[in-house]
Amino acid sequence: MKETLVRSFSGLLYVALLLLSLTNEHAFLILFFVFGIICLAEFKKLIQYKSFIPFIVFTILYAIFGYWQFVVDSTDGLNEITQILQVITIFVQLFLIKDLFTEKNIPLFISKKIITTTFYLSSGFIFLVLIASHNHTFNPIILFGSFILVWTNDTFAYLVGKNFGKQKLFPSISPKKTVEGFLGGLFFASVASYFIATFTETNLSFSNWLILSIIISVFGTLGDLIESKFKRQANVKDSGIIMPGHGGLLDRFDSIIFAAPFIYLFLRILNYVS
């Protein structure tokens, strides 16, 4: 009973902080910077990377894409840089996906550690900021909707998998994840996309939100599996202990930061075709 209360309290505190930050752009920038630093520290520990350089790189990237857009209110020269960052990030993520299909450990030589901390984790948070400033104004509804889709997918993937799951998804990485659970999460995230489209004011249609729900379910699940593989290599259950009953903060962000570049890519495509 006590463990359930602690887990519920830490989860509610996390959600409350997240929701409050979405009401003010400065609070959003500060909180997500702190979240990013914590997740980066947890990830560095997982891959046994003791250098301080990733924190410097993350701070520089966050300053460029966060401060410049929100505070200076300018995107001059950023579009090209953003496209380059997006291409490299997705390229690195595709290699991480490839690593899921081999029983070998993810290689963690020094250059791989630099690449993954920069273009897997740091850039994931950058794209969360870019989603919140979609169309160059602070409008966090799309980001909030994306979090709802992640939570819906994770919740129902767990419930459906626990009660009906038989076929393992990646048994060598995450024995509890099943194909049935993945499909259940995808289905209910798709259902949730209808309510998000209906009860939020954005320029996205139901069809757009439905596509986003598929993107988030697929790439969010892959992000979860990739972090699970890193944890398995490190021989730990959780990425950290900052959230009692839940583990580390990276355990809560692994899905959304991996899906973020693909969410932002879809939003850019919508801008081009509209």
PDB file of C-alpha atoms in Angstrom:
ATOM      1  CA  MET A   1       0.000   0.000   0.000  1.00  0.00           C
ATOM      2  CA  LYS A   2       2.785   2.398   0.949  1.00  0.00           C
ATOM      3  CA  GLU A   3       4.674   1.620  -2.274  1.00  0.00           C
ATOM      4  CA  THR A   4       1.542   2.331  -4.327  1.00  0.00           C
ATOM      5  CA  LEU A   5       1.051   5.694  -2.583  1.00  0.00           C
ATOM      6  CA  VAL A   6       4.678   6.678  -3.144  1.00  0.00           C
ATOM      7  CA  ARG A   7       4.479   5.660  -6.794  1.00  0.00           C
ATOM      8  CA  SER A   8       1.215   7.573  -7.260  1.00  0.00           C
ATOM      9  CA  PHE A   9       2.558  10.700  -5.563  1.00  0.00           C
ATOM     10  CA  SER A  10       5.786  10.820  -7.587  1.00  0.00           C
ATOM     11  CA  GLY A  11       3.830  10.196 -10.797  1.00  0.00           C
ATOM     12  CA  LEU A  12       1.315  12.939 -10.023  1.00  0.00           C
ATOM     13  CA  LEU A  13       4.113  15.359  -9.118  1.00  0.00           C
ATOM     14  CA  TYR A  14       5.809  14.669 -12.447  1.00  0.00           C
ATOM     15  CA  VAL A  15       2.579  15.230 -14.406  1.00  0.00           C
ATOM     16  CA  ALA A  16       1.735  18.364 -12.391  1.00  0.00           C
ATOM     17  CA  LEU A  17       5.145  19.917 -13.067  1.00  0.00           C
ATOM     18  CA  LEU A  18       4.820  19.055 -16.732  1.00  0.00           C
ATOM     19  CA  LEU A  19       1.350  20.597 -17.039  1.00  0.00           C
ATOM     20  CA  LEU A  20       2.317  23.756 -15.143  1.00  0.00           C
ATOM     21  CA  SER A  21       5.352  24.281 -17.373  1.00  0.00           C
ATOM     22  CA  LEU A  22       3.138  24.225 -20.457  1.00  0.00           C
ATOM     23  CA  THR A  23       1.334  27.356 -19.271  1.00  0.00           C
ATOM     24  CA  ASN A  24       4.389  29.610 -19.511  1.00  0.00           C
ATOM     25  CA  GLU A  25       7.213  29.549 -22.047  1.00  0.00           C
ATOM     26  CA  HIS A  26       9.920  30.525 -19.540  1.00  0.00           C
ATOM     27  CA  ALA A  27       8.805  27.877 -17.038  1.00  0.00           C
ATOM     28  CA  PHE A  28       8.718  25.370 -19.901  1.00  0.00           C
ATOM     29  CA  LEU A  29      12.261  26.194 -21.007  1.00  0.00           C
ATOM     30  CA  ILE A  30      13.646  25.990 -17.470  1.00  0.00           C
ATOM     31  CA  LEU A  31      11.872  22.758 -16.515  1.00  0.00           C
ATOM     32  CA  PHE A  32      12.727  20.918 -19.724  1.00  0.00           C
ATOM     33  CA  PHE A  33      16.336  22.047 -19.431  1.00  0.00           C
ATOM     34  CA  VAL A  34      16.436  20.544 -15.925  1.00  0.00           C
ATOM     35  CA  PHE A  35      14.694  17.389 -17.180  1.00  0.00           C
ATOM     36  CA  GLY A  36      17.242  17.131 -19.986  1.00  0.00           C
ATOM     37  CA  ILE A  37      20.217  17.507 -17.643  1.00  0.00           C
ATOM     38  CA  ILE A  38      18.849  14.819 -15.303  1.00  0.00           C
ATOM     39  CA  CYS A  39      18.118  12.402 -18.170  1.00  0.00           C
ATOM     40  CA  LEU A  40      21.564  13.059 -19.613  1.00  0.00           C
ATOM     41  CA  ALA A  41      23.207  12.303 -16.252  1.00  0.00           C
ATOM     42  CA  GLU A  42      21.239   9.052 -15.980  1.00  0.00           C
ATOM     43  CA  PHE A  43      22.108   8.031 -19.531  1.00  0.00           C
ATOM     44  CA  LYS A  44      25.805   8.830 -19.046  1.00  0.00           C
ATOM     45  CA  LYS A  45      25.793   6.544 -16.035  1.00  0.00           C
ATOM     46  CA  LEU A  46      24.157   3.763 -18.076  1.00  0.00           C
ATOM     47  CA  ILE A  47      26.831   3.909 -20.778  1.00  0.00           C
ATOM     48  CA  GLN A  48      29.647   4.620 -18.284  1.00  0.00           C
ATOM     49  CA  TYR A  49      30.609   7.913 -19.878  1.00  0.00           C
ATOM     50  CA  LYS A  50      32.248  10.159 -17.293  1.00  0.00           C
ATOM     51  CA  SER A  51      33.044  13.162 -19.485  1.00  0.00           C
ATOM     52  CA  PHE A  52      31.415  16.532 -18.742  1.00  0.00           C
ATOM     53  CA  ILE A  53      31.322  17.401 -22.469  1.00  0.00           C
ATOM     54  CA  PRO A  54      27.750  16.113 -23.084  1.00  0.00           C
ATOM     55  CA  PHE A  55      26.396  18.669 -20.580  1.00  0.00           C
ATOM     56  CA  ILE A  56      28.205  21.465 -22.441  1.00  0.00           C
ATOM     57  CA  VAL A  57      26.912  20.252 -25.815  1.00  0.00           C
ATOM     58  CA  PHE A  58      23.359  19.964 -24.493  1.00  0.00           C
ATOM     59  CA  THR A  59      23.482  23.452 -22.968  1.00  0.00           C
ATOM     60  CA  ILE A  60      24.750  24.975 -26.226  1.00  0.00           C
ATOM     61  CA  LEU A  61      22.115  23.228 -28.336  1.00  0.00           C
ATOM     62  CA  TYR A  62      19.386  24.134 -25.865  1.00  0.00           C
ATOM     63  CA  ALA A  63      20.494  27.767 -25.831  1.00  0.00           C
ATOM     64  CA  ILE A  64      20.487  27.949 -29.629  1.00  0.00           C
ATOM     65  CA  PHE A  65      17.137  26.288 -30.224  1.00  0.00           C
ATOM     66  CA  GLY A  66      15.420  27.354 -27.011  1.00  0.00           C
ATOM     67  CA  TYR A  67      16.624  30.796 -26.016  1.00  0.00           C
ATOM     68  CA  TRP A  68      16.964  32.070 -29.569  1.00  0.00           C
ATOM     69  CA  GLN A  69      13.422  31.131 -30.552  1.00  0.00           C
ATOM     70  CA  PHE A  70      11.561  31.974 -27.358  1.00  0.00           C
ATOM     71  CA  VAL A  71      13.468  34.909 -25.900  1.00  0.00           C
ATOM     72  CA  VAL A  72      15.049  36.555 -28.941  1.00  0.00           C
ATOM     73  CA  ASP A  73      11.979  35.511 -30.970  1.00  0.00           C
ATOM     74  CA  SER A  74      13.940  34.861 -34.129  1.00  0.00           C
ATOM     75  CA  THR A  75      14.475  31.869 -36.390  1.00  0.00           C
ATOM     76  CA  ASP A  76      16.976  33.490 -38.741  1.00  0.00           C
ATOM     77  CA  GLY A  77      19.398  30.815 -39.888  1.00  0.00           C
ATOM     78  CA  LEU A  78      17.863  28.143 -37.672  1.00  0.00           C
ATOM     79  CA  ASN A  79      15.813  26.362 -40.332  1.00  0.00           C
ATOM     80  CA  GLU A  80      18.873  25.034 -42.119  1.00  0.00           C
ATOM     81  CA  ILE A  81      20.575  24.048 -38.849  1.00  0.00           C
ATOM     82  CA  THR A  82      17.385  22.326 -37.691  1.00  0.00           C
ATOM     83  CA  GLN A  83      17.175  20.301 -40.900  1.00  0.00           C
ATOM     84  CA  ILE A  84      20.786  19.169 -40.522  1.00  0.00           C
ATOM     85  CA  LEU A  85      20.198  18.226 -36.870  1.00  0.00           C
ATOM     86  CA  GLN A  86      17.068  16.336 -37.842  1.00  0.00           C
ATOM     87  CA  VAL A  87      18.760  14.324 -40.579  1.00  0.00           C
ATOM     88  CA  ILE A  88      21.689  13.337 -38.335  1.00  0.00           C
ATOM     89  CA  THR A  89      19.381  12.520 -35.402  1.00  0.00           C
ATOM     90  CA  ILE A  90      17.100  10.261 -37.442  1.00  0.00           C
ATOM     91  CA  PHE A  91      20.141   8.606 -39.047  1.00  0.00           C
ATOM     92  CA  VAL A  92      21.591   7.816 -35.597  1.00  0.00           C
ATOM     93  CA  GLN A  93      18.216   6.573 -34.356  1.00  0.00           C
ATOM     94  CA  LEU A  94      17.897   4.200 -37.309  1.00  0.00           C
ATOM     95  CA  PHE A  95      21.238   2.677 -36.316  1.00  0.00           C
ATOM     96  CA  LEU A  96      19.978   2.270 -32.748  1.00  0.00           C
ATOM     97  CA  ILE A  97      16.878   0.528 -34.103  1.00  0.00           C
ATOM     98  CA  LYS A  98      19.155  -1.784 -36.092  1.00  0.00           C
ATOM     99  CA  ASP A  99      20.939  -2.669 -32.837  1.00  0.00           C
ATOM    100  CA  LEU A 100      17.657  -4.057 -31.485  1.00  0.00           C
ATOM    101  CA  PHE A 101      17.719  -6.838 -34.070  1.00  0.00           C
ATOM    102  CA  THR A 102      21.045  -8.268 -32.989  1.00  0.00           C
ATOM    103  CA  GLU A 103      21.833 -10.168 -29.833  1.00  0.00           C
ATOM    104  CA  LYS A 104      25.139  -8.334 -29.549  1.00  0.00           C
ATOM    105  CA  ASN A 105      25.532  -5.444 -27.142  1.00  0.00           C
ATOM    106  CA  ILE A 106      25.331  -1.920 -28.484  1.00  0.00           C
ATOM    107  CA  PRO A 107      28.989  -0.909 -29.053  1.00  0.00           C
ATOM    108  CA  LEU A 108      29.993   1.804 -26.607  1.00  0.00           C
ATOM    109  CA  PHE A 109      33.380   3.021 -27.799  1.00  0.00           C
ATOM    110  CA  ILE A 110      34.068   6.707 -27.125  1.00  0.00           C
ATOM    111  CA  SER A 111      32.816   8.051 -30.471  1.00  0.00           C
ATOM    112  CA  LYS A 112      29.575   6.073 -30.104  1.00  0.00           C
ATOM    113  CA  LYS A 113      29.088   7.541 -26.621  1.00  0.00           C
ATOM    114  CA  ILE A 114      29.547  11.066 -27.980  1.00  0.00           C
ATOM    115  CA  ILE A 115      27.151  10.415 -30.871  1.00  0.00           C
ATOM    116  CA  THR A 116      24.411   8.836 -28.746  1.00  0.00           C
ATOM    117  CA  THR A 117      24.510  11.459 -25.983  1.00  0.00           C
ATOM    118  CA  THR A 118      24.303  14.212 -28.617  1.00  0.00           C
ATOM    119  CA  PHE A 119      22.001  12.842 -31.315  1.00  0.00           C
ATOM    120  CA  TYR A 120      19.912  10.414 -29.301  1.00  0.00           C
ATOM    121  CA  LEU A 121      19.287  12.169 -26.014  1.00  0.00           C
ATOM    122  CA  SER A 122      20.210  15.856 -26.308  1.00  0.00           C
ATOM    123  CA  SER A 123      18.615  16.301 -29.721  1.00  0.00           C
ATOM    124  CA  GLY A 124      15.502  14.478 -28.487  1.00  0.00           C
ATOM    125  CA  PHE A 125      14.915  17.259 -25.955  1.00  0.00           C
ATOM    126  CA  ILE A 126      15.686  19.884 -28.595  1.00  0.00           C
ATOM    127  CA  PHE A 127      12.890  18.525 -30.766  1.00  0.00           C
ATOM    128  CA  LEU A 128      10.495  18.609 -27.809  1.00  0.00           C
ATOM    129  CA  VAL A 129      11.244  22.346 -27.600  1.00  0.00           C
ATOM    130  CA  LEU A 130      10.749  22.720 -31.353  1.00  0.00           C
ATOM    131  CA  ILE A 131       7.398  20.926 -31.189  1.00  0.00           C
ATOM    132  CA  ALA A 132       6.264  23.328 -28.453  1.00  0.00           C
ATOM    133  CA  SER A 133       7.276  26.260 -30.674  1.00  0.00           C
ATOM    134  CA  HIS A 134       5.729  24.851 -33.836  1.00  0.00           C
ATOM    135  CA  ASN A 135       4.992  27.649 -36.349  1.00  0.00           C
ATOM    136  CA  HIS A 136       7.398  29.884 -34.375  1.00  0.00           C
ATOM    137  CA  THR A 137       5.033  30.620 -31.487  1.00  0.00           C
ATOM    138  CA  PHE A 138       4.768  28.999 -28.071  1.00  0.00           C
ATOM    139  CA  ASN A 139       1.839  26.631 -28.468  1.00  0.00           C
ATOM    140  CA  PRO A 140       2.381  23.566 -26.284  1.00  0.00           C
ATOM    141  CA  ILE A 141      -0.939  21.867 -27.097  1.00  0.00           C
ATOM    142  CA  ILE A 142       0.643  19.614 -29.730  1.00  0.00           C
ATOM    143  CA  LEU A 143       3.378  18.611 -27.288  1.00  0.00           C
ATOM    144  CA  PHE A 144       0.810  18.026 -24.536  1.00  0.00           C
ATOM    145  CA  GLY A 145      -1.263  15.913 -26.924  1.00  0.00           C
ATOM    146  CA  SER A 146       1.860  13.922 -27.787  1.00  0.00           C
ATOM    147  CA  PHE A 147       2.482  13.206 -24.095  1.00  0.00           C
ATOM    148  CA  ILE A 148      -1.124  12.053 -23.724  1.00  0.00           C
ATOM    149  CA  LEU A 149      -0.650   9.666 -26.657  1.00  0.00           C
ATOM    150  CA  VAL A 150       2.563   8.313 -25.105  1.00  0.00           C
ATOM    151  CA  TRP A 151       0.865   7.766 -21.743  1.00  0.00           C
ATOM    152  CA  THR A 152      -2.152   6.145 -23.390  1.00  0.00           C
ATOM    153  CA  ASN A 153       0.028   3.861 -25.483  1.00  0.00           C
ATOM    154  CA  ASP A 154       2.184   2.822 -22.503  1.00  0.00           C
ATOM    155  CA  THR A 155      -0.782   2.254 -20.184  1.00  0.00           C
ATOM    156  CA  PHE A 156      -2.823   0.101 -22.547  1.00  0.00           C
ATOM    157  CA  ALA A 157       0.215  -1.738 -23.917  1.00  0.00           C
ATOM    158  CA  TYR A 158       0.855  -2.815 -20.326  1.00  0.00           C
ATOM    159  CA  LEU A 159      -2.789  -3.696 -19.558  1.00  0.00           C
ATOM    160  CA  VAL A 160      -3.455  -5.560 -22.807  1.00  0.00           C
ATOM    161  CA  GLY A 161      -0.081  -7.306 -22.678  1.00  0.00           C
ATOM    162  CA  LYS A 162      -0.563  -8.367 -19.067  1.00  0.00           C
ATOM    163  CA  ASN A 163      -4.020  -9.826 -19.671  1.00  0.00           C
ATOM    164  CA  PHE A 164      -3.861 -11.085 -23.259  1.00  0.00           C
ATOM    165  CA  GLY A 165      -0.206 -11.100 -24.284  1.00  0.00           C
ATOM    166  CA  LYS A 166       1.264 -14.338 -25.588  1.00  0.00           C
ATOM    167  CA  GLN A 167       3.641 -13.487 -28.426  1.00  0.00           C
ATOM    168  CA  LYS A 168       6.819 -11.840 -27.135  1.00  0.00           C
ATOM    169  CA  LEU A 169       7.908  -8.670 -28.951  1.00  0.00           C
ATOM    170  CA  PHE A 170      11.650  -8.578 -28.075  1.00  0.00           C
ATOM    171  CA  PRO A 171      12.107 -11.294 -25.427  1.00  0.00           C
ATOM    172  CA  SER A 172      15.893 -10.873 -25.216  1.00  0.00           C
ATOM    173  CA  ILE A 173      15.523  -7.169 -24.371  1.00  0.00           C
ATOM    174  CA  SER A 174      12.183  -6.779 -22.601  1.00  0.00           C
ATOM    175  CA  PRO A 175      10.555 -10.140 -21.765  1.00  0.00           C
ATOM    176  CA  LYS A 176       7.298  -8.547 -20.588  1.00  0.00           C
ATOM    177  CA  LYS A 177       6.533  -6.704 -23.837  1.00  0.00           C
ATOM    178  CA  THR A 178       4.244  -8.570 -26.218  1.00  0.00           C
ATOM    179  CA  VAL A 179       2.922  -8.112 -29.747  1.00  0.00           C
ATOM    180  CA  GLU A 180      -0.622  -8.053 -28.344  1.00  0.00           C
ATOM    181  CA  GLY A 181       0.378  -5.331 -25.887  1.00  0.00           C
ATOM    182  CA  PHE A 182       1.947  -3.258 -28.653  1.00  0.00           C
ATOM    183  CA  LEU A 183      -1.193  -3.563 -30.806  1.00  0.00           C
ATOM    184  CA  GLY A 184      -3.397  -2.740 -27.816  1.00  0.00           C
ATOM    185  CA  GLY A 185      -1.374   0.395 -27.089  1.00  0.00           C
ATOM    186  CA  LEU A 186      -1.535   1.400 -30.752  1.00  0.00           C
ATOM    187  CA  PHE A 187      -5.304   0.887 -30.887  1.00  0.00           C
ATOM    188  CA  PHE A 188      -6.104   2.906 -27.777  1.00  0.00           C
ATOM    189  CA  ALA A 189      -3.659   5.655 -28.740  1.00  0.00           C
ATOM    190  CA  SER A 190      -5.543   5.891 -32.039  1.00  0.00           C
ATOM    191  CA  VAL A 191      -8.805   6.175 -30.107  1.00  0.00           C
ATOM    192  CA  ALA A 192      -7.275   8.868 -27.888  1.00  0.00           C
ATOM    193  CA  SER A 193      -6.247  10.828 -30.993  1.00  0.00           C
ATOM    194  CA  TYR A 194      -9.931  11.364 -31.800  1.00  0.00           C
ATOM    195  CA  PHE A 195     -10.613  12.960 -28.413  1.00  0.00           C
ATOM    196  CA  ILE A 196      -7.471  15.095 -28.624  1.00  0.00           C
ATOM    197  CA  ALA A 197      -8.498  16.340 -32.071  1.00  0.00           C
ATOM    198  CA  THR A 198     -12.032  17.034 -30.820  1.00  0.00           C
ATOM    199  CA  PHE A 199     -11.278  18.784 -27.537  1.00  0.00           C
ATOM    200  CA  THR A 200      -8.090  20.745 -28.314  1.00  0.00           C
ATOM    201  CA  GLU A 201      -7.651  23.807 -30.480  1.00  0.00           C
ATOM    202  CA  THR A 202      -4.846  23.226 -32.951  1.00  0.00           C
ATOM    203  CA  ASN A 203      -4.464  23.415 -36.702  1.00  0.00           C
ATOM    204  CA  LEU A 204      -4.290  19.619 -36.814  1.00  0.00           C
ATOM    205  CA  SER A 205      -7.204  17.532 -38.072  1.00  0.00           C
ATOM    206  CA  PHE A 206      -8.265  14.162 -36.709  1.00  0.00           C
ATOM    207  CA  SER A 207      -6.381  12.483 -39.573  1.00  0.00           C
ATOM    208  CA  ASN A 208      -3.227  14.355 -38.538  1.00  0.00           C
ATOM    209  CA  TRP A 209      -3.610  13.303 -34.912  1.00  0.00           C
ATOM    210  CA  LEU A 210      -4.300   9.717 -35.991  1.00  0.00           C
ATOM    211  CA  ILE A 211      -1.028   9.633 -37.934  1.00  0.00           C
ATOM    212  CA  LEU A 212       0.744  11.165 -34.930  1.00  0.00           C
ATOM    213  CA  SER A 213      -0.679   8.427 -32.695  1.00  0.00           C
ATOM    214  CA  ILE A 214       0.801   5.781 -35.012  1.00  0.00           C
ATOM    215  CA  ILE A 215       4.165   7.566 -35.140  1.00  0.00           C
ATOM    216  CA  ILE A 216       4.244   7.879 -31.349  1.00  0.00           C
ATOM    217  CA  SER A 217       3.163   4.285 -30.698  1.00  0.00           C
ATOM    218  CA  VAL A 218       5.715   2.813 -33.091  1.00  0.00           C
ATOM    219  CA  PHE A 219       8.724   5.018 -32.368  1.00  0.00           C
ATOM    220  CA  GLY A 220       7.832   5.439 -28.688  1.00  0.00           C
ATOM    221  CA  THR A 221       7.875   1.655 -28.276  1.00  0.00           C
ATOM    222  CA  LEU A 222      11.192   1.463 -30.118  1.00  0.00           C
ATOM    223  CA  GLY A 223      12.601   4.174 -27.847  1.00  0.00           C
ATOM    224  CA  ASP A 224      11.493   2.227 -24.793  1.00  0.00           C
ATOM    225  CA  LEU A 225      13.126  -0.932 -26.146  1.00  0.00           C
ATOM    226  CA  ILE A 226      16.375   0.865 -26.953  1.00  0.00           C
ATOM    227  CA  GLU A 227      16.616   2.255 -23.430  1.00  0.00           C
ATOM    228  CA  SER A 228      15.809  -1.225 -22.105  1.00  0.00           C
ATOM    229  CA  LYS A 229      18.747  -2.607 -24.081  1.00  0.00           C
ATOM    230  CA  PHE A 230      21.064   0.034 -22.632  1.00  0.00           C
ATOM    231  CA  LYS A 231      19.800  -0.857 -19.138  1.00  0.00           C
ATOM    232  CA  ARG A 232      20.254  -4.572 -19.778  1.00  0.00           C
ATOM    233  CA  GLN A 233      23.844  -3.941 -20.861  1.00  0.00           C
ATOM    234  CA  ALA A 234      24.397  -1.919 -17.687  1.00  0.00           C
ATOM    235  CA  ASN A 235      22.703  -4.694 -15.673  1.00  0.00           C
ATOM    236  CA  VAL A 236      20.246  -2.317 -13.971  1.00  0.00           C
ATOM    237  CA  LYS A 237      16.468  -2.322 -13.723  1.00  0.00           C
ATOM    238  CA  ASP A 238      15.929   1.468 -13.833  1.00  0.00           C
ATOM    239  CA  SER A 239      17.886   4.394 -15.243  1.00  0.00           C
ATOM    240  CA  GLY A 240      17.854   6.132 -11.842  1.00  0.00           C
ATOM    241  CA  ILE A 241      16.046   6.603  -8.531  1.00  0.00           C
ATOM    242  CA  ILE A 242      14.814  10.193  -8.768  1.00  0.00           C
ATOM    243  CA  MET A 243      11.161   9.091  -9.102  1.00  0.00           C
ATOM    244  CA  PRO A 244      10.306   6.654  -6.282  1.00  0.00           C
ATOM    245  CA  GLY A 245       8.266   3.754  -7.612  1.00  0.00           C
ATOM    246  CA  HIS A 246       9.016   4.693 -11.229  1.00  0.00           C
ATOM    247  CA  GLY A 247      12.794   4.649 -11.445  1.00  0.00           C
ATOM    248  CA  GLY A 248      14.684   7.351 -13.273  1.00  0.00           C
ATOM    249  CA  LEU A 249      13.420  10.320 -15.232  1.00  0.00           C
ATOM    250  CA  LEU A 250      14.816   8.789 -18.419  1.00  0.00           C
ATOM    251  CA  ASP A 251      12.444   5.863 -17.862  1.00  0.00           C
ATOM    252  CA  ARG A 252       9.581   8.370 -18.259  1.00  0.00           C
ATOM    253  CA  PHE A 253      11.082  10.226 -21.224  1.00  0.00           C
ATOM    254  CA  ASP A 254      12.595   7.384 -23.263  1.00  0.00           C
ATOM    255  CA  SER A 255       9.541   7.050 -25.527  1.00  0.00           C
ATOM    256  CA  ILE A 256       8.807  10.729 -26.180  1.00  0.00           C
ATOM    257  CA  ILE A 257      12.395  11.816 -26.837  1.00  0.00           C
ATOM    258  CA  PHE A 258      12.865   9.024 -29.376  1.00  0.00           C
ATOM    259  CA  ALA A 259       9.574   9.835 -31.114  1.00  0.00           C
ATOM    260  CA  ALA A 260      10.113  13.632 -31.003  1.00  0.00           C
ATOM    261  CA  PRO A 261      12.245  13.991 -34.186  1.00  0.00           C
ATOM    262  CA  PHE A 262       9.670  11.981 -36.147  1.00  0.00           C
ATOM    263  CA  ILE A 263       6.796  14.026 -34.711  1.00  0.00           C
ATOM    264  CA  TYR A 264       8.570  17.220 -35.729  1.00  0.00           C
ATOM    265  CA  LEU A 265       9.323  15.811 -39.189  1.00  0.00           C
ATOM    266  CA  PHE A 266       5.616  15.097 -39.689  1.00  0.00           C
ATOM    267  CA  LEU A 267       4.711  18.625 -38.609  1.00  0.00           C
ATOM    268  CA  ARG A 268       7.232  20.057 -41.086  1.00  0.00           C
ATOM    269  CA  ILE A 269       5.771  17.922 -43.863  1.00  0.00           C
ATOM    270  CA  LEU A 270       2.296  19.246 -43.022  1.00  0.00           C
ATOM    271  CA  ASN A 271       3.636  22.809 -43.317  1.00  0.00           C
ATOM    272  CA  TYR A 272       5.099  22.079 -46.736  1.00  0.00           C
ATOM    273  CA  VAL A 273       1.942  20.527 -48.161  1.00  0.00           C
ATOM    274  CA  SER A 274      -0.499  23.046 -46.674  1.00  0.00           C
TER     275      SER A 274
END
